[in-house]
PDB file of C-alpha atoms and ligand atoms in Angstrom:
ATOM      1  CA  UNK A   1      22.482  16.599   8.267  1.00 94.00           C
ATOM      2  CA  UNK A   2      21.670  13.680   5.758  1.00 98.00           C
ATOM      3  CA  UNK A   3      19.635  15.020   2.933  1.00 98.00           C
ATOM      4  CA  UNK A   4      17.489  12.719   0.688  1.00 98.00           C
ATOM      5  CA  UNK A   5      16.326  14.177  -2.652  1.00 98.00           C
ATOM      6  CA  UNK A   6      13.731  13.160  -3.109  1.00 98.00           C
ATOM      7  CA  UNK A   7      11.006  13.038  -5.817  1.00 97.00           C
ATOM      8  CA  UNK A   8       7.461  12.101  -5.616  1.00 94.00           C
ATOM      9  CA  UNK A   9       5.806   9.005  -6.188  1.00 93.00           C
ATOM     10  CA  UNK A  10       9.228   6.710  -6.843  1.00 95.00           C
ATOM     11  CA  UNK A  11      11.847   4.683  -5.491  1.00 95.00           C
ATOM     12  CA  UNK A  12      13.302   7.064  -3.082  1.00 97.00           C
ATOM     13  CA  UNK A  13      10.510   6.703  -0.640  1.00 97.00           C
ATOM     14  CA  UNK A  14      12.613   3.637   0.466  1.00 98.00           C
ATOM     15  CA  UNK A  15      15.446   5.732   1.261  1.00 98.00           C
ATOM     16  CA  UNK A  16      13.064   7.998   3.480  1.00 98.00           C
ATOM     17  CA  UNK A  17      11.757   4.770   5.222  1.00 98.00           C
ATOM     18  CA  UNK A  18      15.130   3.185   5.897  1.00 98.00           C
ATOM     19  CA  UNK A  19      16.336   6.043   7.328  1.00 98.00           C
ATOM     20  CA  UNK A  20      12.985   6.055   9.451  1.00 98.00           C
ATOM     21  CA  UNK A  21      13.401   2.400  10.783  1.00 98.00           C
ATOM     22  CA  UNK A  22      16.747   3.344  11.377  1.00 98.00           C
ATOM     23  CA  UNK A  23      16.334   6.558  13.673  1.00 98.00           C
ATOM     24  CA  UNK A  24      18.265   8.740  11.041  1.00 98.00           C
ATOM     25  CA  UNK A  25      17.554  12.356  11.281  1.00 98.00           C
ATOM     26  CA  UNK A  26      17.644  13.611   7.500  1.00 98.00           C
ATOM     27  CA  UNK A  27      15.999  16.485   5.577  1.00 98.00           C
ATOM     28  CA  UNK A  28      14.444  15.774   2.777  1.00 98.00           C
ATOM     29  CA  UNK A  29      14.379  17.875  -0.712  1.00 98.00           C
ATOM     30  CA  UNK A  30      11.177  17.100  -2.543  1.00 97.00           C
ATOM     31  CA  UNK A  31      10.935  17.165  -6.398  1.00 97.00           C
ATOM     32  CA  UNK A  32       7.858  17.117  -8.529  1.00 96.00           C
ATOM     33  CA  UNK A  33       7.406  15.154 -11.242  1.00 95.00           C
ATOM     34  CA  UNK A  34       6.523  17.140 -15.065  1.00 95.00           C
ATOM     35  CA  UNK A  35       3.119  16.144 -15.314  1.00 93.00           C
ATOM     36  CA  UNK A  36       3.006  15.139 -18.837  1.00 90.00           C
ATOM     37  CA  UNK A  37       6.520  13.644 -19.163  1.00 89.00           C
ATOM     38  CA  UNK A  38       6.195  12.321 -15.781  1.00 91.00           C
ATOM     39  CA  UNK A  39      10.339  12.895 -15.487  1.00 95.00           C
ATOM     40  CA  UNK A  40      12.128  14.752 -12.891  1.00 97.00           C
ATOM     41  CA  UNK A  41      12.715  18.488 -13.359  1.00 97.00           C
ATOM     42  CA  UNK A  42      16.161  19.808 -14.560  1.00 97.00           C
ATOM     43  CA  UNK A  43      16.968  20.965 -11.009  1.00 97.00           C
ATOM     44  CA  UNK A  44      17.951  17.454  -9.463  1.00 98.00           C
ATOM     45  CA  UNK A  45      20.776  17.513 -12.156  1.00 97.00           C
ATOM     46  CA  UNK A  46      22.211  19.956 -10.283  1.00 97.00           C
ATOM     47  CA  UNK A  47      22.567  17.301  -7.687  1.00 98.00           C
ATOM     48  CA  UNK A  48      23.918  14.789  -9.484  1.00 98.00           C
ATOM     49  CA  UNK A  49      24.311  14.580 -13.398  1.00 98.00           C
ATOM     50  CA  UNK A  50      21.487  11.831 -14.392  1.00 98.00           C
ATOM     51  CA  UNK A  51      19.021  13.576 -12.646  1.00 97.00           C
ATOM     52  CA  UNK A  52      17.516  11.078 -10.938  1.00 97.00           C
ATOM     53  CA  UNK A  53      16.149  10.269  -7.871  1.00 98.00           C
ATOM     54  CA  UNK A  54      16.922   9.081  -5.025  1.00 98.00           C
ATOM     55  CA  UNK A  55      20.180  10.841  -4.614  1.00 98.00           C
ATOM     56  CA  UNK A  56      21.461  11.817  -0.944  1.00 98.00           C
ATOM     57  CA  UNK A  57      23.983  14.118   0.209  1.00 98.00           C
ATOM     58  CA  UNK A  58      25.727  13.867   3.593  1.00 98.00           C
ATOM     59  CA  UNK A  59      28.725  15.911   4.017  1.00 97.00           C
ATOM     60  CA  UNK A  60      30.866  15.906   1.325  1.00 97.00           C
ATOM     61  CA  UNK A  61      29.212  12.661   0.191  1.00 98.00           C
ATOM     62  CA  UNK A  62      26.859  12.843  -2.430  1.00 98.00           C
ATOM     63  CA  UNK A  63      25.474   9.274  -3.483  1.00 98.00           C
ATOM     64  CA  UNK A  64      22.901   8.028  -6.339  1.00 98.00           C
ATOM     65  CA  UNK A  65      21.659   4.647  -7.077  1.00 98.00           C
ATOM     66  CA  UNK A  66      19.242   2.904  -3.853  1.00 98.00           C
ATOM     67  CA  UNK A  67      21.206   0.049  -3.436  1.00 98.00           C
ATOM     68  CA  UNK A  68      24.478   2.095  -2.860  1.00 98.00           C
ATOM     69  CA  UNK A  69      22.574   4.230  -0.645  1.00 98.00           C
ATOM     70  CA  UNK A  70      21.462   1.585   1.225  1.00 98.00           C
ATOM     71  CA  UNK A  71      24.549   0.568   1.710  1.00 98.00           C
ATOM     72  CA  UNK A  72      26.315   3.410   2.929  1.00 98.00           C
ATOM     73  CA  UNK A  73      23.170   4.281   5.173  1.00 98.00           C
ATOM     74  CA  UNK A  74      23.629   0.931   6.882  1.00 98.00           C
ATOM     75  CA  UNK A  75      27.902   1.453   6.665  1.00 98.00           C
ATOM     76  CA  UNK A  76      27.373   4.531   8.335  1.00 98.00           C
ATOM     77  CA  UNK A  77      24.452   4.097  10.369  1.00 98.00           C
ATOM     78  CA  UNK A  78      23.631   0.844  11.042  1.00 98.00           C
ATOM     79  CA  UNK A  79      25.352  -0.335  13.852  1.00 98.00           C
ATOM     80  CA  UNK A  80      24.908  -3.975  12.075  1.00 98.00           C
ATOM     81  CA  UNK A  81      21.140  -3.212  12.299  1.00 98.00           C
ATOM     82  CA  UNK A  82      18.943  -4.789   9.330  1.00 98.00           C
ATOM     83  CA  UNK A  83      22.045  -6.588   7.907  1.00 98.00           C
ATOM     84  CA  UNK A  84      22.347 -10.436   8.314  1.00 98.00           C
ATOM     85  CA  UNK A  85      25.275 -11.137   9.790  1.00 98.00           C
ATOM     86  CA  UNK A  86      28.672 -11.801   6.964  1.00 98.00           C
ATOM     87  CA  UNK A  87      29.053 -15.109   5.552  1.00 98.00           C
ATOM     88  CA  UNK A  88      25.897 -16.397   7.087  1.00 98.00           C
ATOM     89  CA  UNK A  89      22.646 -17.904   4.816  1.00 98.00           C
ATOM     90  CA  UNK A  90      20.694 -14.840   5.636  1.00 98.00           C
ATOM     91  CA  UNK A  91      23.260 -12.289   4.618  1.00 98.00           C
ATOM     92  CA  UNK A  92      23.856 -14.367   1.148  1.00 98.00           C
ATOM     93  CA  UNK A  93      19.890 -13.605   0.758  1.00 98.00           C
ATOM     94  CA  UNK A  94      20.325 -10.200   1.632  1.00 98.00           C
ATOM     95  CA  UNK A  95      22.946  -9.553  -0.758  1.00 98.00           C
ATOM     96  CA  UNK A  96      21.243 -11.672  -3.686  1.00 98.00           C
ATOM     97  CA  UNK A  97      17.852  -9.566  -3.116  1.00 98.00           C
ATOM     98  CA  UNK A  98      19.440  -6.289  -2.187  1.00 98.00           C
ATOM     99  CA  UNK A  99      20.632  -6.538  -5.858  1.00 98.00           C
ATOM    100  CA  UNK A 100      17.781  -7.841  -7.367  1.00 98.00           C
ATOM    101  CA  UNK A 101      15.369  -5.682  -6.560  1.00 98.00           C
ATOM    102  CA  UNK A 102      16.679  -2.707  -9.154  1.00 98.00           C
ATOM    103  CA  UNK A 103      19.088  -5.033 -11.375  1.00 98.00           C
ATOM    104  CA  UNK A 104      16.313  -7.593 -12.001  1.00 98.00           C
ATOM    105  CA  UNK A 105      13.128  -6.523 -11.147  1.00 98.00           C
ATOM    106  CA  UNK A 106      12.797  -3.447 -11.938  1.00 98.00           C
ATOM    107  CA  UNK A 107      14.116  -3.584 -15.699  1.00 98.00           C
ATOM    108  CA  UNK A 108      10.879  -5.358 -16.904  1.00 97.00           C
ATOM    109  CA  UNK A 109       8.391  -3.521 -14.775  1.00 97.00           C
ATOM    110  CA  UNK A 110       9.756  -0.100 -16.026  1.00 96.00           C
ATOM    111  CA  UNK A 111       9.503  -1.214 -19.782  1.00 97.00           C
ATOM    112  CA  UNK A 112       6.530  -2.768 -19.211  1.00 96.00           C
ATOM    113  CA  UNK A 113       5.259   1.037 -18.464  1.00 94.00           C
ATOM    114  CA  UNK A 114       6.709   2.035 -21.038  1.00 95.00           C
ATOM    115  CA  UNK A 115       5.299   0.127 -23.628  1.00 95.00           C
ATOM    116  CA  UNK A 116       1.647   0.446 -22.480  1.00 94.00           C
ATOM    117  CA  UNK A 117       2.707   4.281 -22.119  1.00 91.00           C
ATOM    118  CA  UNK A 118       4.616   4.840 -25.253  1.00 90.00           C
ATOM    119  CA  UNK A 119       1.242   3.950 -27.529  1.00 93.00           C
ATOM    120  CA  UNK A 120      -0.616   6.732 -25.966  1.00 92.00           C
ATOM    121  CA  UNK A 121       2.103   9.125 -27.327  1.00 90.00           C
ATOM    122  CA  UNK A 122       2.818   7.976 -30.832  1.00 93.00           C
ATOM    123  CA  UNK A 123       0.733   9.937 -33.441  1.00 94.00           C
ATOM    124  CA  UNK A 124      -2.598   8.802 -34.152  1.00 93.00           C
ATOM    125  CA  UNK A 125      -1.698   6.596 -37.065  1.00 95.00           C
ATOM    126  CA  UNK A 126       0.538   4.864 -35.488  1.00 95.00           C
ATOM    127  CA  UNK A 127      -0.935   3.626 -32.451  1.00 95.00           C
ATOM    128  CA  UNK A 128      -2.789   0.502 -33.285  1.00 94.00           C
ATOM    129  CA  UNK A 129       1.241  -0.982 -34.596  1.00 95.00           C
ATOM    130  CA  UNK A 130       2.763   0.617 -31.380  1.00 95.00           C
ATOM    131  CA  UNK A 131       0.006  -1.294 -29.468  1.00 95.00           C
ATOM    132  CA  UNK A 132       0.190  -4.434 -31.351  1.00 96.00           C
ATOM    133  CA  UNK A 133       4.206  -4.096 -30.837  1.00 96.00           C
ATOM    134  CA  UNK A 134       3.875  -3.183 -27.153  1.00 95.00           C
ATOM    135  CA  UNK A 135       1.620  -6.103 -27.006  1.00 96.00           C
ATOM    136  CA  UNK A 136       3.468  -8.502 -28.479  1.00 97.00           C
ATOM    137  CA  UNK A 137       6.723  -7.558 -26.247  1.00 96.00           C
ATOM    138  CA  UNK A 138       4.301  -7.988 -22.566  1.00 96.00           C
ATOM    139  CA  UNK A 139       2.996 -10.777 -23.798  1.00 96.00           C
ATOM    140  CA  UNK A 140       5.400 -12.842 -24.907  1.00 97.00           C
ATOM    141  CA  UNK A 141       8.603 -11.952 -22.948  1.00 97.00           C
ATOM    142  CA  UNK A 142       7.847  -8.947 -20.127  1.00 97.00           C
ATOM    143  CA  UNK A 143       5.093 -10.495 -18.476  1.00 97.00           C
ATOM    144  CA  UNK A 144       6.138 -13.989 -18.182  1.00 97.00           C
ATOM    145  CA  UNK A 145       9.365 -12.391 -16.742  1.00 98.00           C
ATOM    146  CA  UNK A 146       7.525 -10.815 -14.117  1.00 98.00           C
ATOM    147  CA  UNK A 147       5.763 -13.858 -13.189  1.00 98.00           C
ATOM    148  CA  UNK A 148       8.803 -15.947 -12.879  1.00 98.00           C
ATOM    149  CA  UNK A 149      10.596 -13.026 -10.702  1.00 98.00           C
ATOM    150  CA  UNK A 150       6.986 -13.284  -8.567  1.00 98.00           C
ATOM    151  CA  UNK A 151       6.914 -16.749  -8.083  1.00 98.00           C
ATOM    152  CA  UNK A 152      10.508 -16.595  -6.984  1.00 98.00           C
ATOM    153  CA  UNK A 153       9.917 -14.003  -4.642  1.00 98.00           C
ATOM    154  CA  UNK A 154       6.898 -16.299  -3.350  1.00 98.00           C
ATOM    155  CA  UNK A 155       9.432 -18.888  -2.238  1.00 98.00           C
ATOM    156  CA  UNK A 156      11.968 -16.947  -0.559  1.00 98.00           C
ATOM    157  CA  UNK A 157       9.275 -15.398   1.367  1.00 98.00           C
ATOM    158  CA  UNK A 158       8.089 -19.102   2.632  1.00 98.00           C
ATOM    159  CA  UNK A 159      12.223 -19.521   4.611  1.00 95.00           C
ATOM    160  CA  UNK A 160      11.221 -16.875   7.081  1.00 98.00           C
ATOM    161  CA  UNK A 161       8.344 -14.737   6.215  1.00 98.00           C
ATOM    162  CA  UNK A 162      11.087 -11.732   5.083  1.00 98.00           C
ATOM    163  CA  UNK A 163      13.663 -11.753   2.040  1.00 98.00           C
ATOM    164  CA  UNK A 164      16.525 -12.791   4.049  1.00 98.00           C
ATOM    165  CA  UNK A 165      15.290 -14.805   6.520  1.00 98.00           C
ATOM    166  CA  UNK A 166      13.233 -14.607   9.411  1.00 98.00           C
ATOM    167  CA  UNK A 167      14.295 -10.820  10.190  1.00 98.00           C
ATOM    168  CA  UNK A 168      13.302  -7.728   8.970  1.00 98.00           C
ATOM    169  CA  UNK A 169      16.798  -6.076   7.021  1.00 99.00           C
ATOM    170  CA  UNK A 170      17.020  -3.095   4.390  1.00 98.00           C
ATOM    171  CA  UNK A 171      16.678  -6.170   1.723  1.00 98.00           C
ATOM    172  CA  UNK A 172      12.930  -6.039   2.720  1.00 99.00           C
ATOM    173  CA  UNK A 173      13.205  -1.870   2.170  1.00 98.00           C
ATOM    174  CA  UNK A 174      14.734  -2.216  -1.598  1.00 98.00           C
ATOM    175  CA  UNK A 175      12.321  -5.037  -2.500  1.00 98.00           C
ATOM    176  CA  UNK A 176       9.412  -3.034  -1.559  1.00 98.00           C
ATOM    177  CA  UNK A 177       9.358  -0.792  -4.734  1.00 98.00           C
ATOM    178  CA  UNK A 178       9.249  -3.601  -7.276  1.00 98.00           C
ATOM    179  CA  UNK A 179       7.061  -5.702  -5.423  1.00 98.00           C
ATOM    180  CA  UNK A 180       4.610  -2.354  -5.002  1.00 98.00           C
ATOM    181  CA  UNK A 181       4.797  -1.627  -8.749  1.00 97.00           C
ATOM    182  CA  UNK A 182       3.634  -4.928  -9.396  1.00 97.00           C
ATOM    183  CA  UNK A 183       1.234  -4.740  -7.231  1.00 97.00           C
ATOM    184  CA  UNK A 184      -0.696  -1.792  -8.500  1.00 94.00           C
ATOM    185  CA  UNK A 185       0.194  -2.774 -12.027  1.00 89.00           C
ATOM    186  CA  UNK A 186      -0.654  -6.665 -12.599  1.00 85.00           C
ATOM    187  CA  UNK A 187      -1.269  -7.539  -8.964  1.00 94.00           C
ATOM    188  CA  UNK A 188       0.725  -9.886  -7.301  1.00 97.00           C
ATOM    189  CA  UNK A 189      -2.168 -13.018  -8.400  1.00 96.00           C
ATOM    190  CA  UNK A 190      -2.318 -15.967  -6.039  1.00 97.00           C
ATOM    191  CA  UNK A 191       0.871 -15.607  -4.346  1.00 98.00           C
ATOM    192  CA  UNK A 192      -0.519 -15.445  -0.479  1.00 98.00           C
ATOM    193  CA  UNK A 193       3.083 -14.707   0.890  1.00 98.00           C
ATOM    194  CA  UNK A 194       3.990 -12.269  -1.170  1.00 98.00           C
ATOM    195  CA  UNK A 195       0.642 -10.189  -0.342  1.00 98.00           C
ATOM    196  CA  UNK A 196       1.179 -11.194   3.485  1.00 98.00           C
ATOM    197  CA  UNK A 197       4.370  -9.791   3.071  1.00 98.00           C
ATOM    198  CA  UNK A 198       3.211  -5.997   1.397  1.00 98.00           C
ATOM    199  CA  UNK A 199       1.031  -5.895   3.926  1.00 98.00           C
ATOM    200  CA  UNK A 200       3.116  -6.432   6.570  1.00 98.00           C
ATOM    201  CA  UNK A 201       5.788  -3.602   4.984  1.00 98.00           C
ATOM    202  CA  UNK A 202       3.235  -1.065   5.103  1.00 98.00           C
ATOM    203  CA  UNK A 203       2.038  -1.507   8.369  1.00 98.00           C
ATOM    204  CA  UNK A 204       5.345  -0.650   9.860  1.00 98.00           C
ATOM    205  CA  UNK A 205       5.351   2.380  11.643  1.00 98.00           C
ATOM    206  CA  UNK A 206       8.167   3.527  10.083  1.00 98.00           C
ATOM    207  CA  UNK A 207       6.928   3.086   6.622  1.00 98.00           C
ATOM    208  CA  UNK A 208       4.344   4.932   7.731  1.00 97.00           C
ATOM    209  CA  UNK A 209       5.998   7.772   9.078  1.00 98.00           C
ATOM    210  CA  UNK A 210       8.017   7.891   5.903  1.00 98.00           C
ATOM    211  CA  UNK A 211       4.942   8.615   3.627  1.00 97.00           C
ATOM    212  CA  UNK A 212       4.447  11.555   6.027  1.00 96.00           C
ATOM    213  CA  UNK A 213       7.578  12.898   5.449  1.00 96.00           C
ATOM    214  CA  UNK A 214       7.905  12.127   1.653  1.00 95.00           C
ATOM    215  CA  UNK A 215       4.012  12.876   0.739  1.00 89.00           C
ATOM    216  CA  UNK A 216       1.916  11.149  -1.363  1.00 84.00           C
ATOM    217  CA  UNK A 217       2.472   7.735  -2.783  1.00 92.00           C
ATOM    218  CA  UNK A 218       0.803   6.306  -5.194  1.00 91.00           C
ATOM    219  CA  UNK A 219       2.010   2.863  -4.544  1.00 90.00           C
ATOM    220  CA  UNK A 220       1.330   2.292  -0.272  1.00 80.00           C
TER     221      UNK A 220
HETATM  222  N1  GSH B 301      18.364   2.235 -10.460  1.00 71.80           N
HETATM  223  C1  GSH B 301      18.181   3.615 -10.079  1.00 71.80           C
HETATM  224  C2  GSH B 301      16.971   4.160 -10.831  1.00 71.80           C
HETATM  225  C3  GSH B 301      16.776   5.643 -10.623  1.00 71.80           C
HETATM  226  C4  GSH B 301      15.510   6.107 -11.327  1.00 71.80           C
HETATM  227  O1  GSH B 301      15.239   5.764 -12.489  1.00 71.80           O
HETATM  228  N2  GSH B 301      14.724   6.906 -10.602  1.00 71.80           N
HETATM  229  C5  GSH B 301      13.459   7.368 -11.123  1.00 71.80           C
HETATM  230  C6  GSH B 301      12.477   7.469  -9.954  1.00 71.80           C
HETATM  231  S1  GSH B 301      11.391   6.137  -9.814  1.00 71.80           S
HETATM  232  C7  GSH B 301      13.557   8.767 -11.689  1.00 71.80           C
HETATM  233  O2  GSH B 301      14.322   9.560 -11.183  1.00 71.80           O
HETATM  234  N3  GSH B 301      12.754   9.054 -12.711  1.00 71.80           N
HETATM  235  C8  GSH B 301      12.622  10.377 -13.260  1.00 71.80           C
HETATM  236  C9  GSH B 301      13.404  10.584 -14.513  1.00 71.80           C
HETATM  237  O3  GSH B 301      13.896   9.609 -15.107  1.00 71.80           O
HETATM  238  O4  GSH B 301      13.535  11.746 -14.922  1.00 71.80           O
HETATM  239  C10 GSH B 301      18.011   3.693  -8.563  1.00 71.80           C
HETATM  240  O5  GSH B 301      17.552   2.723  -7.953  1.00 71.80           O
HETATM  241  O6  GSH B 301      18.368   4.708  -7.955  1.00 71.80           O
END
């Protein structure tokens, strides 16, 4: 059986909702969070050696990194369900936002976090130069980043309504964390496709039955 480590309130509750649209059966490990580090606990090293999540194991396989396990989940899986069809438009778009979604937009939400976060840490002295730094940084690179990445999403979304296309596919699944985080930390502003689109995702009764399974999420 297909397990999916699996730690609270992060990117592996796409894993859990592929595997849902896709009729998977899988267990799922759950891992908490420290609460004041907010970083996964030592055990998930055990499981692989960055100890992050997600992370699945299936047979002999063990595999890190959401895109590669999406991958593999639709390689093994699939049956050619939620993947455009090879060298079509659609599965170009797939491929270009399968990617994107953790080697593009992620990098700029996560240090955006992290430099509204890091203030709060530094001693006392310190914080009004780590704010004026971590301000300086979202203002004048992170955020316009994010709103470039935002608009672009905006316009892929008007070919079809989804990220490849007009059909749901797993590119929808791995864009649904950055687009989330986003969400809940800027918004997404006036982009009407974009917030059709979220909505849409979480209505899915698979997403939903994949918050059951995972538990709480700060991000639906
Ligand atoms: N690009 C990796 C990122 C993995 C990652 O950073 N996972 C986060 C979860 S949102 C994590 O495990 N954070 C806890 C920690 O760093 O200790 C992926 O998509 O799998």
């Amino acid at each position: 059986m297909l397990t999916v480590h699996h730690l609270e309130n992060s990117r592996s509750q796409r894993v859990l909702w592929l595997l849902e649209e896709l009729g998977v059966p899988y267990e799922v490990k759950r891992y908490e969070r420290d609460p004041k580090t907010m970083l996964a606990p030592a055990s998930l090293r055990a499981v692989h050696p960055l100890g992050k999540s997600p992370v699945i194991t299936d047979g002999a396989h063990t595999i890190a990194e959401t895109g590669a396990i999406v991958e593999y989940v639709l390689a093994q899986y699939g049956n050619g369900r939620l993947l455009p069809a090879a060298d079509t438009d659609e599965r170009r778009h797939f491929t270009y936002w399968l990617h994107f979604a953790e080697g593009s937009a992620m990098p700029p939400l996560v240090m955006t976090l992290l430099f509204t976060e890091m203030p709060k840490r530094a001693p006392f002295f310190l914080r009004p130069v780590a704010n004026a730094i971590g301000n300086a940084v979202k203002t004048s690179y992170l955020g316009p980043t994010i709103s470039a990445q935002l608009d672009l999403m905006e316009q892929a979304l008007a070919h079809g309504g989804w990220f490849a296309g007009a059909d749901f596919t797993a590119a929808d699944v791995m864009m649904s964390f950055p687009v989330e985080a986003a969400a809940s930390r800027a918004g997404l502003g006036n982009r009407p496709l974009l917030t059709a689109w979220l909505a849409k995702i979480h209505a899915r009764p698979a997403y939903q039955a994949a918050l059951t399974r995972g538990g709480p999420y700060a991000f639906a």
